[in-house]
């Protein structure tokens, strides 16, 4: 359905995701996959004219609101700026009527512009050529640009366009906003204020228009409209055959959450700033704004530039697509915000952050843009308040991170009720917010990963140690003593595999808790010996000496499930005793979760069937703790039982397959990962793109095929390029230095752009790189 073979106007391949035929069935998928954004806001790509089933979403990062007590905090859907009511000779324009030729809608990843073109015949002898363009500025985070060009091929026509700011939208029915003031200044500048109902975040949204006929500015007096939750203007004009209209709309979005307003925020002052910005944007016009935007994107591509020479050009496009969306979804401008599991591209998961960020996305930033990695971890530091409250509420000590996070102080925001239970007909209870607890050690792990790869001691001293100590304090209080077996256990949890609820001793959870406490003990010793002042600060804040005594007494008694006689590590205490069924009917289906057509969650809980990578995650994160034989045996055992019903699963499997040297399998799984959003399944991305999977695609290439790893504080490279690839090159940050890595089947060359020297291990052998060095791409082990 989607076409990946289009080139850019200058002939460059591998940058365009396009749709060649309008399909009302694929509306949602294209809206999400082609969504635009700049980390400050995200705009779903609904078409200008309306269709049944469309979702018009504009999200501003961090503006969470709780609609009422029965719902959880979510990112509210702000007023729509994209809808145009277009009439030709008095009749509403729609692609569902008339004849459409030469249709194409494409997302240009390089310039981050959405372009839609087609020729439309109204069935009554009139023919028009339409081109719509749109971008969300990466240069001016508050600005959106839209442009429509209409050329009359067979006319004349009477054309009218109504356009404005439409706050008659909701989040699937939940209305997050109070109605605010609306105004039109000088018949040109439209303004709509809306305020969230509970969090009281003000939004000031502005829009203005400019019309040109045959390239000449024209003044058309607009019909002005203000009504409930809407402000709009309408323009009507007659166009002769051969004439063309250019209709530009620029829009600005500001909110009281914007960092720049700080503590001095007032609504009148924000309105003034917003109006001034709208006037400046209007003066610049679409083209000038767009050119600053493309310059900002050019810098992104320069920084993240990855090259893949593959027999299949789609591979590079798939990785660029991941890069594109990672930039679009990440609030690089503000450390009070995290990354949503669907980015800013849909209502799915309500804009909440999960372990997806720390485990699947953060590695990309650690190795490609460490400053952003730091900002994302600072978000978790700010979340300590909510994490401490959650621990207390649950009767534990320390910091127990929420499974789903929104505004840092919100604490736990996982909804309690989910999809239908096919047996009872009731809603299924979602247990993750209560008992999916591994998120706490995932965050500690991410802090460690960041620190060991960047050497950022400033971060650790301000934020990192505190996270690691307080999460270890949580785990120590969470452990349960089993008198009969003389060990500490962690019972009644959900591990990464969410098809198993209320399990005891999920291996991933136990190992990661152990890791978290051990890490805190290491840092305790380090600080005590080397930084007495810091040590004293944390001792006072967290009663560290007492905590250390507890860690010491418990660490070695934590139960870490071991491989059985077949080398299989039990995923939890009962997994291996459960019934095994043929999962063929449920694997790789059009829609994930097809097993729930036949079983409810309780029944699935009694089968050896997994939603996603679980023990495999352990092999990836704590790879030194397990032998290659154990990893392989478990891979084989569990993969058969894994439905990959979570988008977090395939990339981890691909990386492990690379580690095993199974290049073909690793490549196949990488492809399946790219197809989660870009594949032919028409509803795969309806609720939004899959953030973690996009981070995972980068991980497949860099951590899988290039074998990049941080092990024991050292950088490792052990490339195993897929047979289809002749080259993989990418930037890599290590200890504050930028390296450029270029891998071919024969050679690995590394350029140290920053200067100085770096140590690393290439295919198991210690090496040093000053300016640049080249090594043979063969395993010396
Ligand atoms: C997965 C989780 C993931 C969440 C958000 C769920 O379906 O099971 O592991 O964190 O989606 O992506």
Short mmCIF file of N, CA and C in Angstrom, two decimals, residues 437 475 478-480 488-493 503-506 509-511 513-514 558-559:
data_model
loop_
_atom_site.label_atom_id
_atom_site.label_comp_id
_atom_site.label_asym_id
_atom_site.label_seq_id
_atom_site.Cartn_x
_atom_site.Cartn_y
_atom_site.Cartn_z
N UNK A 437 6.75 -4.00 37.88
CA UNK A 437 7.65 -3.16 38.69
C UNK A 437 9.06 -3.04 38.13
N UNK A 475 13.93 -1.59 46.14
CA UNK A 475 13.99 -3.05 45.92
C UNK A 475 14.27 -3.80 47.22
N UNK A 478 11.21 -4.22 48.90
CA UNK A 478 10.24 -5.01 48.14
C UNK A 478 10.50 -6.51 48.26
N UNK A 479 11.74 -6.90 48.53
CA UNK A 479 12.09 -8.33 48.57
C UNK A 479 11.30 -9.06 49.66
N UNK A 480 10.94 -10.30 49.37
CA UNK A 480 10.18 -11.10 50.36
C UNK A 480 11.00 -12.29 50.77
N UNK A 488 15.52 -14.56 49.19
CA UNK A 488 14.61 -13.45 48.93
C UNK A 488 13.98 -13.62 47.57
N UNK A 489 12.69 -13.37 47.53
CA UNK A 489 11.95 -13.53 46.27
C UNK A 489 11.19 -12.24 45.95
N UNK A 490 10.75 -12.17 44.70
CA UNK A 490 9.86 -11.05 44.32
C UNK A 490 8.63 -11.71 43.71
N UNK A 491 7.56 -11.68 44.47
CA UNK A 491 6.36 -12.40 44.04
C UNK A 491 5.28 -11.45 43.57
N UNK A 492 4.33 -12.07 42.82
CA UNK A 492 3.12 -11.30 42.44
C UNK A 492 3.49 -10.10 41.56
N UNK A 493 4.14 -10.40 40.43
CA UNK A 493 4.50 -9.30 39.50
C UNK A 493 4.04 -9.61 38.08
N UNK A 503 2.75 -13.33 38.61
CA UNK A 503 3.70 -14.46 38.66
C UNK A 503 4.74 -14.20 39.76
N UNK A 504 5.33 -15.28 40.20
CA UNK A 504 6.37 -15.18 41.22
C UNK A 504 7.74 -15.36 40.57
N UNK A 505 8.67 -14.55 40.99
CA UNK A 505 10.06 -14.68 40.55
C UNK A 505 10.23 -14.65 39.03
N UNK A 506 9.67 -13.63 38.44
CA UNK A 506 9.95 -13.40 37.02
C UNK A 506 11.47 -13.15 36.91
N UNK A 509 12.74 -9.60 36.30
CA UNK A 509 12.54 -8.68 37.43
C UNK A 509 13.57 -8.95 38.53
N UNK A 510 13.77 -10.24 38.86
CA UNK A 510 14.70 -10.56 39.95
C UNK A 510 16.13 -10.16 39.60
N UNK A 511 16.58 -10.51 38.40
CA UNK A 511 17.96 -10.18 38.01
C UNK A 511 18.17 -8.67 37.98
N UNK A 513 16.52 -6.36 39.64
CA UNK A 513 16.50 -5.82 41.01
C UNK A 513 17.86 -6.06 41.66
N UNK A 514 18.39 -7.26 41.44
CA UNK A 514 19.71 -7.61 41.96
C UNK A 514 20.76 -6.65 41.39
N UNK A 558 19.23 -12.98 47.11
CA UNK A 558 18.13 -12.79 46.14
C UNK A 558 18.10 -13.99 45.20
N UNK A 559 16.95 -14.53 45.00
CA UNK A 559 16.80 -15.71 44.14
C UNK A 559 16.94 -15.30 42.67
#
